[in-house]
Coordinates of C-alpha atoms and ligand atoms in Angstrom, one line a residue:
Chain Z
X1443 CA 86.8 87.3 58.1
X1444 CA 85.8 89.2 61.2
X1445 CA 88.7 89.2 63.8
X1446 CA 88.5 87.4 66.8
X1447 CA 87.8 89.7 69.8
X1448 CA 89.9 87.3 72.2
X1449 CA 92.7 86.3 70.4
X1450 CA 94.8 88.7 71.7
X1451 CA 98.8 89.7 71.9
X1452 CA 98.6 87.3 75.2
X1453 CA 97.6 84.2 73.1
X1454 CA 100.0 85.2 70.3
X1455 CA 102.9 85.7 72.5
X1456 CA 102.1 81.7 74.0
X1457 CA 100.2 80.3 71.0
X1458 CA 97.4 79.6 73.5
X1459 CA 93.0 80.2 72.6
X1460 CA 91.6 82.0 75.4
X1461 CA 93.0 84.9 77.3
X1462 CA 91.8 83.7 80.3
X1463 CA 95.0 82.9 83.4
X1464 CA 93.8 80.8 86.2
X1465 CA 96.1 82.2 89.4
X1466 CA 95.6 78.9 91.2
X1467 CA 98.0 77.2 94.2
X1468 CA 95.9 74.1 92.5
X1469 CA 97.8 71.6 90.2
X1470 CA 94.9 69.9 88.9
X1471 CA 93.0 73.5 88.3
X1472 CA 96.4 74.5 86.3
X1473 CA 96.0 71.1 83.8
X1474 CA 92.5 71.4 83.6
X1475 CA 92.4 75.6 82.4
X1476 CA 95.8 74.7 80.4
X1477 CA 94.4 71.5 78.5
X1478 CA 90.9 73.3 77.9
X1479 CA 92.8 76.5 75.9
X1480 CA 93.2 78.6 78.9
X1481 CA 96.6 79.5 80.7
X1482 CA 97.6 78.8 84.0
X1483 CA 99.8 80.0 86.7
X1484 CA 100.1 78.3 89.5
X1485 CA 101.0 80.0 92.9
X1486 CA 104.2 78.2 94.9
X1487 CA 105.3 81.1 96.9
X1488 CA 105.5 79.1 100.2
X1489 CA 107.0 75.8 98.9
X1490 CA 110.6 75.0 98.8
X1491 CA 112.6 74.7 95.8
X1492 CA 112.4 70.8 95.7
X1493 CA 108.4 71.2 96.1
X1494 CA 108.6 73.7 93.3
X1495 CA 110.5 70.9 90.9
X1496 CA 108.4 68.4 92.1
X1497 CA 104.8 70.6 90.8
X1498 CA 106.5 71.4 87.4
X1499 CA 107.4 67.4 86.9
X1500 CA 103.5 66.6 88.0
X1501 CA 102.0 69.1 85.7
X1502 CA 104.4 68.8 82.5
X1503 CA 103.6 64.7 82.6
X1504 CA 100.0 66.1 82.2
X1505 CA 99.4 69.1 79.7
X1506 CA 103.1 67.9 77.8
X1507 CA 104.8 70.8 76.7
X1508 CA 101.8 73.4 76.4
X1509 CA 103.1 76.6 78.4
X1510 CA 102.3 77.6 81.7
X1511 CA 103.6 79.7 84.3
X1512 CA 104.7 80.0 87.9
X1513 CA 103.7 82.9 90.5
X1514 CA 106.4 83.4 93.5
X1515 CA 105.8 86.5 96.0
X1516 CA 109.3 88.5 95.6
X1517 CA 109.8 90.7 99.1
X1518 CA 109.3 94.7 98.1
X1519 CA 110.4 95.2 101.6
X1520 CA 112.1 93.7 104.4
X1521 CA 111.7 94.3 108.4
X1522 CA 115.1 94.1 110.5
X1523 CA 115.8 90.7 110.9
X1524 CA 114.2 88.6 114.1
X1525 CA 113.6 85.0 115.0
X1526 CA 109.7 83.8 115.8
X1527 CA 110.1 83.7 119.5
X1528 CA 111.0 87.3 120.1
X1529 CA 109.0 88.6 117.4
X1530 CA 106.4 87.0 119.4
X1531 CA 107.4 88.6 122.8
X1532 CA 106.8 92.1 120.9
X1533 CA 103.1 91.5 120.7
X1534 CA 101.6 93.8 123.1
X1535 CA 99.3 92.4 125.7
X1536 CA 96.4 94.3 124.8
X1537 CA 96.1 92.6 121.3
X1538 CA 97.0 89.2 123.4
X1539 CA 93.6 89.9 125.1
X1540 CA 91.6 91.0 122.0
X1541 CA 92.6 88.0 120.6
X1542 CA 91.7 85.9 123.5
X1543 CA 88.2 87.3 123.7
X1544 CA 87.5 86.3 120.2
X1545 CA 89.2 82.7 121.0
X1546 CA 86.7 82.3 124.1
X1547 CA 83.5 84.1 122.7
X1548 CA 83.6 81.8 119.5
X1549 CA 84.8 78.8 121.2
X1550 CA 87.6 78.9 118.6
X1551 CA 89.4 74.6 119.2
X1552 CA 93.1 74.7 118.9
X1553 CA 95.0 74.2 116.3
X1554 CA 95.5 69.8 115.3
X1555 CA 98.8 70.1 113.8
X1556 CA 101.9 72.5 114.4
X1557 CA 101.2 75.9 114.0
X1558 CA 102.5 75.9 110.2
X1559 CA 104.5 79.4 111.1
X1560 CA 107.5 77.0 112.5
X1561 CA 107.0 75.2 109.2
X1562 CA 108.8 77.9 107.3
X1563 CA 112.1 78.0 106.6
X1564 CA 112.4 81.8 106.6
X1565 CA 110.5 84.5 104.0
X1566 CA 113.7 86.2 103.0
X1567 CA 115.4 87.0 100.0
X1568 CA 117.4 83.6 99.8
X1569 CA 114.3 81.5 99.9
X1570 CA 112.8 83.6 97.2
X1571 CA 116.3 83.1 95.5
X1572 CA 116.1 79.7 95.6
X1573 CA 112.5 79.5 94.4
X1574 CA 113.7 81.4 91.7
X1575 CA 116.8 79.0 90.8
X1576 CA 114.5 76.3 90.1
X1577 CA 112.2 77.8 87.4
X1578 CA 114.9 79.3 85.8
X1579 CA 116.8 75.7 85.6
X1580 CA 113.3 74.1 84.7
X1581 CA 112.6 77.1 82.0
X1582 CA 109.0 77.6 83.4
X1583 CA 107.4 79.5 80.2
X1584 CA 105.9 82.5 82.3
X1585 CA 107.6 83.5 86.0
X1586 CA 105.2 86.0 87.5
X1587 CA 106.0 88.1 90.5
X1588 CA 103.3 89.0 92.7
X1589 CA 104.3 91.5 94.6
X1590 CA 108.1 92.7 94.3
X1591 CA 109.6 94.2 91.4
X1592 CA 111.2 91.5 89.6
X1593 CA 113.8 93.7 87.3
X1594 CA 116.6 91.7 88.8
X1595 CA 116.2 88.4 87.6
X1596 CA 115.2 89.4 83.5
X1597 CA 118.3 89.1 82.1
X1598 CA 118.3 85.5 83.9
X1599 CA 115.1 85.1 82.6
X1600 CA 115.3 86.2 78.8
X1601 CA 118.3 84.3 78.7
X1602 CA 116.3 81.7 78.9
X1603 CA 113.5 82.2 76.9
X1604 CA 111.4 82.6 80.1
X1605 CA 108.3 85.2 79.7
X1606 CA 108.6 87.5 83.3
X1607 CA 105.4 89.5 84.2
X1608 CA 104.7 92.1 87.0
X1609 CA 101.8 92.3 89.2
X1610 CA 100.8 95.9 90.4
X1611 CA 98.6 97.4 92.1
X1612 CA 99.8 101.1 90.9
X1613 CA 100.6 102.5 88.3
X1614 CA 103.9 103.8 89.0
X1615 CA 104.9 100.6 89.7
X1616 CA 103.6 99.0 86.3
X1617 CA 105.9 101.9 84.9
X1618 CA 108.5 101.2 86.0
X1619 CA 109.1 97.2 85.6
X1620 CA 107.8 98.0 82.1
X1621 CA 111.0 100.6 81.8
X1622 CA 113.1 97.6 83.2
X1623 CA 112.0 95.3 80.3
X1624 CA 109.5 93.3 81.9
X1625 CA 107.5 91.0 79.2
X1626 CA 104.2 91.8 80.4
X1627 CA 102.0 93.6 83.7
X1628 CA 99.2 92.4 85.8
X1629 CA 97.1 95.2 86.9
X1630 CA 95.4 94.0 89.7
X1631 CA 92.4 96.1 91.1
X1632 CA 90.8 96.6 94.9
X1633 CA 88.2 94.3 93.8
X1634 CA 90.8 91.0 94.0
X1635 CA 91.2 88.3 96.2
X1636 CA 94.0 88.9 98.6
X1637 CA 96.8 91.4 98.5
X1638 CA 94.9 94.0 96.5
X1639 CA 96.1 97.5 96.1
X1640 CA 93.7 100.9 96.3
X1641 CA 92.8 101.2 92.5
X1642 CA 89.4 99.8 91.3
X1643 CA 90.3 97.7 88.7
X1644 CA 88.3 99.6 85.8
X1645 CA 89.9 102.4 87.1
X1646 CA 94.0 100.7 86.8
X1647 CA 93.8 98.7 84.0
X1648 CA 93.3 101.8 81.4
X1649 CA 95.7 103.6 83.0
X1650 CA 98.3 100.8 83.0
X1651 CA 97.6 100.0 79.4
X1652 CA 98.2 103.4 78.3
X1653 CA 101.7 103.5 79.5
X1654 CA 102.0 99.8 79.0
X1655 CA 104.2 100.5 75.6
X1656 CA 102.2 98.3 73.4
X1657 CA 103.0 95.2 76.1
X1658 CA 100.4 93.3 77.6
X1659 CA 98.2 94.6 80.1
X1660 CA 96.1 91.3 82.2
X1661 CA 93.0 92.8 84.0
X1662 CA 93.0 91.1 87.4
X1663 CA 90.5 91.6 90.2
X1664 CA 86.5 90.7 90.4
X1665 CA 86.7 88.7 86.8
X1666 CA 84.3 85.7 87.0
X1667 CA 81.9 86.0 83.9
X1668 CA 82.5 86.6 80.3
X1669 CA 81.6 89.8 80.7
X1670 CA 84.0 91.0 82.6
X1671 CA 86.5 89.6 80.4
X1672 CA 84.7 91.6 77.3
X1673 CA 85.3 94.6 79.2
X1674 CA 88.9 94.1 80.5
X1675 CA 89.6 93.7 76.8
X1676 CA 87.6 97.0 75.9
X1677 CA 89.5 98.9 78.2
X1678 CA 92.9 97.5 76.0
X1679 CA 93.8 94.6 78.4
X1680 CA 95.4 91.1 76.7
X1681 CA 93.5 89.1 79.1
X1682 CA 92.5 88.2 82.6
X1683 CA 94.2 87.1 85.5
X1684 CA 91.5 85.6 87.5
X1685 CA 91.8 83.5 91.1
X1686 CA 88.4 83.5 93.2
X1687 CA 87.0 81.7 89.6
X1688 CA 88.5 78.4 90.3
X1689 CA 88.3 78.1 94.1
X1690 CA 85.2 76.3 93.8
X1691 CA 85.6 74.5 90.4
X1692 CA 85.5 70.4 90.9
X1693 CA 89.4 70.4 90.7
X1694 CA 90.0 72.7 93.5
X1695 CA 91.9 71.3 96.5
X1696 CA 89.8 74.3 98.7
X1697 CA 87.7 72.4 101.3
X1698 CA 84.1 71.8 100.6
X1699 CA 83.1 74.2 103.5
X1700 CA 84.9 76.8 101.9
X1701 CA 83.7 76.3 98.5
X1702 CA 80.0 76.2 100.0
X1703 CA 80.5 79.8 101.6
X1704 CA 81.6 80.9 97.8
X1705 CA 79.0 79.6 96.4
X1706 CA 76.5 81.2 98.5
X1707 CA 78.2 84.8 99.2
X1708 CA 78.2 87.8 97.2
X1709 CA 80.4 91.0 97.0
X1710 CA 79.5 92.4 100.2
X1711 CA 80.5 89.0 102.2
X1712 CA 84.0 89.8 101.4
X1713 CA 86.1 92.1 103.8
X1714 CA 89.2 94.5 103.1
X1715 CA 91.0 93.7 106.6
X1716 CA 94.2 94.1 108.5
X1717 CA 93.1 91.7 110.8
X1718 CA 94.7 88.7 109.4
X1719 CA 97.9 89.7 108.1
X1720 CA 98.5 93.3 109.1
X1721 CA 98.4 93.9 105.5
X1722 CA 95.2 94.6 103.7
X1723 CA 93.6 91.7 102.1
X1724 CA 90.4 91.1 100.8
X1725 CA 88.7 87.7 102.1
X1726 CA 85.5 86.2 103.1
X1727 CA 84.4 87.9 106.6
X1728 CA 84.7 85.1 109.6
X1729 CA 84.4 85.7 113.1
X1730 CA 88.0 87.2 113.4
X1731 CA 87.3 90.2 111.1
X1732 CA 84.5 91.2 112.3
X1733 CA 86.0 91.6 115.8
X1734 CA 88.9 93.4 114.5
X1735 CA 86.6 96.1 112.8
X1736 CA 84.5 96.9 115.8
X1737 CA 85.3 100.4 117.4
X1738 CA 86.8 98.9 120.6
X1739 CA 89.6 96.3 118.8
X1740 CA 92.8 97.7 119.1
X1741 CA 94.2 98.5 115.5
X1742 CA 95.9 95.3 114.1
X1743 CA 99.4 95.0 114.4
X1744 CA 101.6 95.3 111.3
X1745 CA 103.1 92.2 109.4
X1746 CA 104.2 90.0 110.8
X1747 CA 102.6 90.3 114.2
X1748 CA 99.6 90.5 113.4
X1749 CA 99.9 86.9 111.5
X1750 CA 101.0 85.4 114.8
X1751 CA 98.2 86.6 116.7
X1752 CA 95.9 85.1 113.5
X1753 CA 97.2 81.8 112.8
X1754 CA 96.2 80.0 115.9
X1755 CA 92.6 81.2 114.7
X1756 CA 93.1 80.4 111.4
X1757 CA 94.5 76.8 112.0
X1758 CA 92.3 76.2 114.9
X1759 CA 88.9 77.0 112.6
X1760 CA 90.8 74.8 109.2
X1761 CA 92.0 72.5 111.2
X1762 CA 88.7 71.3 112.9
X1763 CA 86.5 72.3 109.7
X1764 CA 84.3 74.6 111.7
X1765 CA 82.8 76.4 109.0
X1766 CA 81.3 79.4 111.3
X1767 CA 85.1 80.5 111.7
X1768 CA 87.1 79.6 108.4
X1769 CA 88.2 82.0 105.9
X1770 CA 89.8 82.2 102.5
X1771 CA 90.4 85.0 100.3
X1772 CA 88.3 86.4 97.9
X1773 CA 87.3 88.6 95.1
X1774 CA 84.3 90.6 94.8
X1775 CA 83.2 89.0 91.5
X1776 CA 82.5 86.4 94.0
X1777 CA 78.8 87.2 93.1
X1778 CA 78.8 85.1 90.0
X1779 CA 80.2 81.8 91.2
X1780 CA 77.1 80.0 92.1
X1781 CA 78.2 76.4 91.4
X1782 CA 80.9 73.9 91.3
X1783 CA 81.7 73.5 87.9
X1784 CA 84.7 71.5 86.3
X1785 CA 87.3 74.3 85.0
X1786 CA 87.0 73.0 81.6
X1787 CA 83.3 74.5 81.3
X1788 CA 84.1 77.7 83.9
X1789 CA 86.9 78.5 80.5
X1790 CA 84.0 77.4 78.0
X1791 CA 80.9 79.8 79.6
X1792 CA 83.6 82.5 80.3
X1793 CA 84.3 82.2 76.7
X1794 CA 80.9 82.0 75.7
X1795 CA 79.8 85.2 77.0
X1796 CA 82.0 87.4 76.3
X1797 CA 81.8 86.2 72.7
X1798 CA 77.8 87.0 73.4
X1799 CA 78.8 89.6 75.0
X1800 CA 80.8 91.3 71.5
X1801 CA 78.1 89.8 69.3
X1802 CA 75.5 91.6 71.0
X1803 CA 77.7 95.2 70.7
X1804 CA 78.0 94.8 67.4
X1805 CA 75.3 93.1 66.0
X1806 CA 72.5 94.8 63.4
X1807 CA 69.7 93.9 65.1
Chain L
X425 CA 124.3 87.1 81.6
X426 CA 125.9 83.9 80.1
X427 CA 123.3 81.1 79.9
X428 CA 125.2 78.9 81.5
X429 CA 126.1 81.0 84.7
X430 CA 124.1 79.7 87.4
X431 CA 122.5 83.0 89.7
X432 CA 123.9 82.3 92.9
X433 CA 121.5 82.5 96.2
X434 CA 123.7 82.8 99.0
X435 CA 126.1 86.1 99.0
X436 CA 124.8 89.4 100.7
X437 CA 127.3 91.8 100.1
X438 CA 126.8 95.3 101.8
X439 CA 127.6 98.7 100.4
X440 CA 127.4 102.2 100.6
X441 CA 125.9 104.4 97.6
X442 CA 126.6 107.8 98.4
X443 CA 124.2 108.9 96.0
X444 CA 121.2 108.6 97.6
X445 CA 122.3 109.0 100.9
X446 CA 119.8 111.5 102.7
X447 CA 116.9 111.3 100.2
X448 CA 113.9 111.1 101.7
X449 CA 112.1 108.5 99.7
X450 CA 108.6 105.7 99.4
X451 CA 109.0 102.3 99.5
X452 CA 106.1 100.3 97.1
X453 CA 106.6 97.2 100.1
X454 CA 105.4 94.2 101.1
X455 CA 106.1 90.3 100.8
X456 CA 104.7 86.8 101.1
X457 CA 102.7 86.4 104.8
X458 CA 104.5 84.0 107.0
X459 CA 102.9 80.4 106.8
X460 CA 100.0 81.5 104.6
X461 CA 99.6 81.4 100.8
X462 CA 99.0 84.9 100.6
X463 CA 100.9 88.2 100.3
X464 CA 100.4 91.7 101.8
X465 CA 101.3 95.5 100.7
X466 CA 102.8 98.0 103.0
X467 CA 103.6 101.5 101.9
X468 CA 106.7 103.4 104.0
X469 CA 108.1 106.9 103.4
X470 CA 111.4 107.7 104.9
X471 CA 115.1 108.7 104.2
X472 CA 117.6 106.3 102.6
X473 CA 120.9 106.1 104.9
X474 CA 122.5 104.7 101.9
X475 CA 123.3 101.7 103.0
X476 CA 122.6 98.2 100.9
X477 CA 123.2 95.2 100.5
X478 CA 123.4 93.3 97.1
X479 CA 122.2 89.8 97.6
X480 CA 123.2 87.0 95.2
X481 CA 124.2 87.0 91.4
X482 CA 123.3 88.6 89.6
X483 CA 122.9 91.0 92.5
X484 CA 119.2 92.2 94.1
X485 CA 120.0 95.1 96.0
X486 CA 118.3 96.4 99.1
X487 CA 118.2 100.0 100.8
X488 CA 117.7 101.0 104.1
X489 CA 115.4 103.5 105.0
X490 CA 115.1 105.0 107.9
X491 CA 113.5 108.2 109.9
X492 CA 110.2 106.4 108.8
X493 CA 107.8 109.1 108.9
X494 CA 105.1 106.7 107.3
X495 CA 104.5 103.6 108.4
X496 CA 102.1 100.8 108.6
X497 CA 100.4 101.5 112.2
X498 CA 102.2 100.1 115.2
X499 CA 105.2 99.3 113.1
X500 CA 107.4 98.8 115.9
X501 CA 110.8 98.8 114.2
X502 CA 112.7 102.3 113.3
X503 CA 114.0 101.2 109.7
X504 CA 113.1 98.5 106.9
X505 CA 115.1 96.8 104.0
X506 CA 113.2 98.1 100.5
X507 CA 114.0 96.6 97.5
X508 CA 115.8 98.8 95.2
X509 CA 113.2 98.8 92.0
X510 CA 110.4 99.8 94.8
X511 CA 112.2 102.5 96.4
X512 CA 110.9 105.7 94.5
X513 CA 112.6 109.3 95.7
X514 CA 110.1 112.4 96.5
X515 CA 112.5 114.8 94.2
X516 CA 113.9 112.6 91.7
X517 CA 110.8 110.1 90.8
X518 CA 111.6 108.8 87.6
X519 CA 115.5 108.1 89.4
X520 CA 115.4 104.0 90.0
X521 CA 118.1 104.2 92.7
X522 CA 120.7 101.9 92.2
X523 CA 120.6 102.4 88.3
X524 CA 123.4 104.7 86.2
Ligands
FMN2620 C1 93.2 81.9 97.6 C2 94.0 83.0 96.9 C3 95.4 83.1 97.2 C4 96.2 84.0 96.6 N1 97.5 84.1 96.8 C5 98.3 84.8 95.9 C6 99.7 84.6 95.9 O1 100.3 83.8 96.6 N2 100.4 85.3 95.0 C7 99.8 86.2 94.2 O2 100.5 86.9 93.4 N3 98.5 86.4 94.2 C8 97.7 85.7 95.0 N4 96.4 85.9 95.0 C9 95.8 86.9 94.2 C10 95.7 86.5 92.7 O3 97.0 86.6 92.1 C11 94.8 87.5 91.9 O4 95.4 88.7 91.8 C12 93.4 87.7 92.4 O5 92.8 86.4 92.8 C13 92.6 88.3 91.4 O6 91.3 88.7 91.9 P1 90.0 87.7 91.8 O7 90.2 86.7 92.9 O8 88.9 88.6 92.0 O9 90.0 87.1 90.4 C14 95.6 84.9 95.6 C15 94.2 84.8 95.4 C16 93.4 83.9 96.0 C17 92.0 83.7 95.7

């Protein structure tokens, strides 16, 4: 019998179908790609550890004991340490003014609610600690790190049968949590949603692969068709780790505005900016980076002042649903999601084509 | 580690590792982006004073690097914390500091 072009090391390592991961901060999207064959891993880097138990509880009650998996965002690196008020008295008044500008030539409202920065408890390494105490008490089946190198915690991990994964946007970084004994990488190209790295992601995910010592290799960055998936596999990846895909699928908790915009922008209306963050990230252009690109903006202030020049912006445009201003990130696959679809049938066409997709290689006619 | 030891959150224990003291080195950085559901990148290249501190159990250990002589543009501070598996040296790249 011919072999099955996506059942791959990925499903065999979780006895799942499809090789497709939903990155999601959605709990309905996860039940909905998990109980239709997919996998999902749900995003819960800014909730506290009692949030964290309270998703896993939510979701187990409704895909039972089919495995899933948890993304936190481990720090790589840490700035000397400085509470919100004098880390705001370092913003220089020149970016004060740029940001003003853009607040009065927009007619940005103010944020309804408080400005969700003095929601936080802290970003530092004993929140992400914490975070991590609960999934290893609750044995999520797959802990993925986002960003820092999570070589630390695999003993923890494998002690408990928990699957860790890496996601890099370099090579020498995939090399070396794959030396530490990671279980798996994520090789995340320029083309994703959000914290992307430099690499194109045709360009990473072969090279990651080859050095991945037979582990496997998830393609993530612009996958929204079956297509892409057929290719990520060619080039050796196990799956896909995909996020812009599900941001406007009927579960998503994304506002309506926002899944409007995704529905009607391509590639080109996404933006690889500073201007939010101070760290690049790709997302759907909006009033505030635009401003920040033009010659005359100063250059944007690094993490995290830049942020607290943002979020007024941010939560002034989410907060009062003006669509003209509101952003979210985005991939550049963006292209292909021209509906709202339940995630049940984005994991069935996905599937569909790239099984098209294989037939149509190697077909005789 | 034994199953049944719990990791423990709260200790930062400092220390001195001699042998990377002086290296200049790159930091792979980063982290989650206060009050947001996103995360950011940010790539530094400086010399380890060889300073750390080992947070928790089983212990995550940071370096400091200073004499940053790349840096994210108006980074205004003169040192960051870089976690030890993204700390890679110029001379000794395949080295993960902190490692026998
Ligand atoms: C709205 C949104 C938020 C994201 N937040 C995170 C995050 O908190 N942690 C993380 O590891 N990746 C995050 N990502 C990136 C995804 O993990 C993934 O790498 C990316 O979406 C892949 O590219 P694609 O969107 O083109 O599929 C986010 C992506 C989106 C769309």
């Amino acid at each position: 019998m011919a072999k099955n072009p996506l059942h791959t090391p990925f499903c065999e390592m979780f006895g799942i179908e499809y090789p497709i991961i939903a990155f999601t901060h959605c709990k309905d999207v996860v039940v909905a790609v998990t109980n239709a064959g997919g996998f999902s891993v749900l995003g819960e880097a800014m909730h506290t550890p009692d949030e964290i138990a309270a998703d896993l509880k939510w979701i187990r009650d409704r895909i039972g004991t089919k495995p899933f998996g948890v993304d936190l965002v481990l720090p790589a690196s840490v700035p000397p340490a400085g509470g919100l008020d004098e880390l705001k008295s370092k913003i220089p008044q020149g970016h004060r003014d740029y940001a003003d500008m853009i607040h009065k030539k927009y007619d940005v409202p103010e944020p309804k609610g408080k400005e969700a920065l003095h929601q936080w408890g802290g970003l530092n390494q004993q929140m992400a600690r914490a975070q991590l105490e609960v999934l290893l008490e609750e044995r999520v089946p797959l802990l993925a790190s986002g960003l820092g190198n999570p070589a630390f915690i695999l003993d923890a991990a494998h002690a408990r049968g928990i699957k860790v994964f890496g996601l890099v946007g370099k090579t020498r970084q995939a090399k070396r949590e794959i030396e530490a004994g990671v279980d798996g990488i994520i090789a995340q190209g320029f083309d994703a949603a959000g914290h992307t790295g430099e690499m194109g992601t045709f360009s990473i995910v072969p090279e990651v692969v080859s050095i991945a010592q037979g582990k496997p290799v998830i393609a993530a960055g612009g996958v929204t068709t079956g297509r892409h998936l057929a290719a990520a596999l060619c080039l050796g990846a196990a799956g896909v780790w995909t996020g812009t895909l599900w941001l406007a699928s009927r579960e998503s908790d994304v506002d309506m505005i926002i899944k409007e915009r995704l529905i009607a922008s391509t590639a080109e209306d996404t933006d690889f900016s500073k201007s939010i963050s101070g760290m690049t990230m790709r997302v759907l252009k909006c009033p505030w980076t635009t401003e920040w690109k033009k010659p005359e903006a100063p250059a944007p202030l690094p993490a995290p002042y830049q942020m607290l020049l943002s979020s007024p912006y941010i939560q002034g445009a989410n907060d009062n649903r003006r669509g003209d201003l509101m952003t979210e990130a985005a991939g550049q696959g963006v292209s292909f999601v021209t509906a709202m679809k339940p995630a049940r049938q984005i994991v069935m066409d996905v599937v569909d084509e790239a099984l098209t997709t294989f037939e149509n290689l190697t077909g005789d006619d | 580690m034994d199953e049944s030891s719990k990791p423990t959150t709260d200790r930062a224990v400092p220390g001195f590792d001699a042998s990377v003291a002086g290296k200049r080195a790159e930091c792979d950085g980063g982290g989650p982006i206060l009050g947001t559901r996103y995360a950011g990148r940010q790539e530094f290249t400086g010399t380890l004073s060889g300073e750390f501190v080992d947070h928790g159990d089983p212990p995550w250990r940071w370096y400091l690097l200073k004499d940053l002589e790349r840096k994210p543009d108006n980074y205004a501070d003169e040192c960051v914390w870089c976690e030890s598996g993204s700390v890679f040296l110029v001379d000794e790249p395949n080295r993960v500091p902190g490692r026998p």
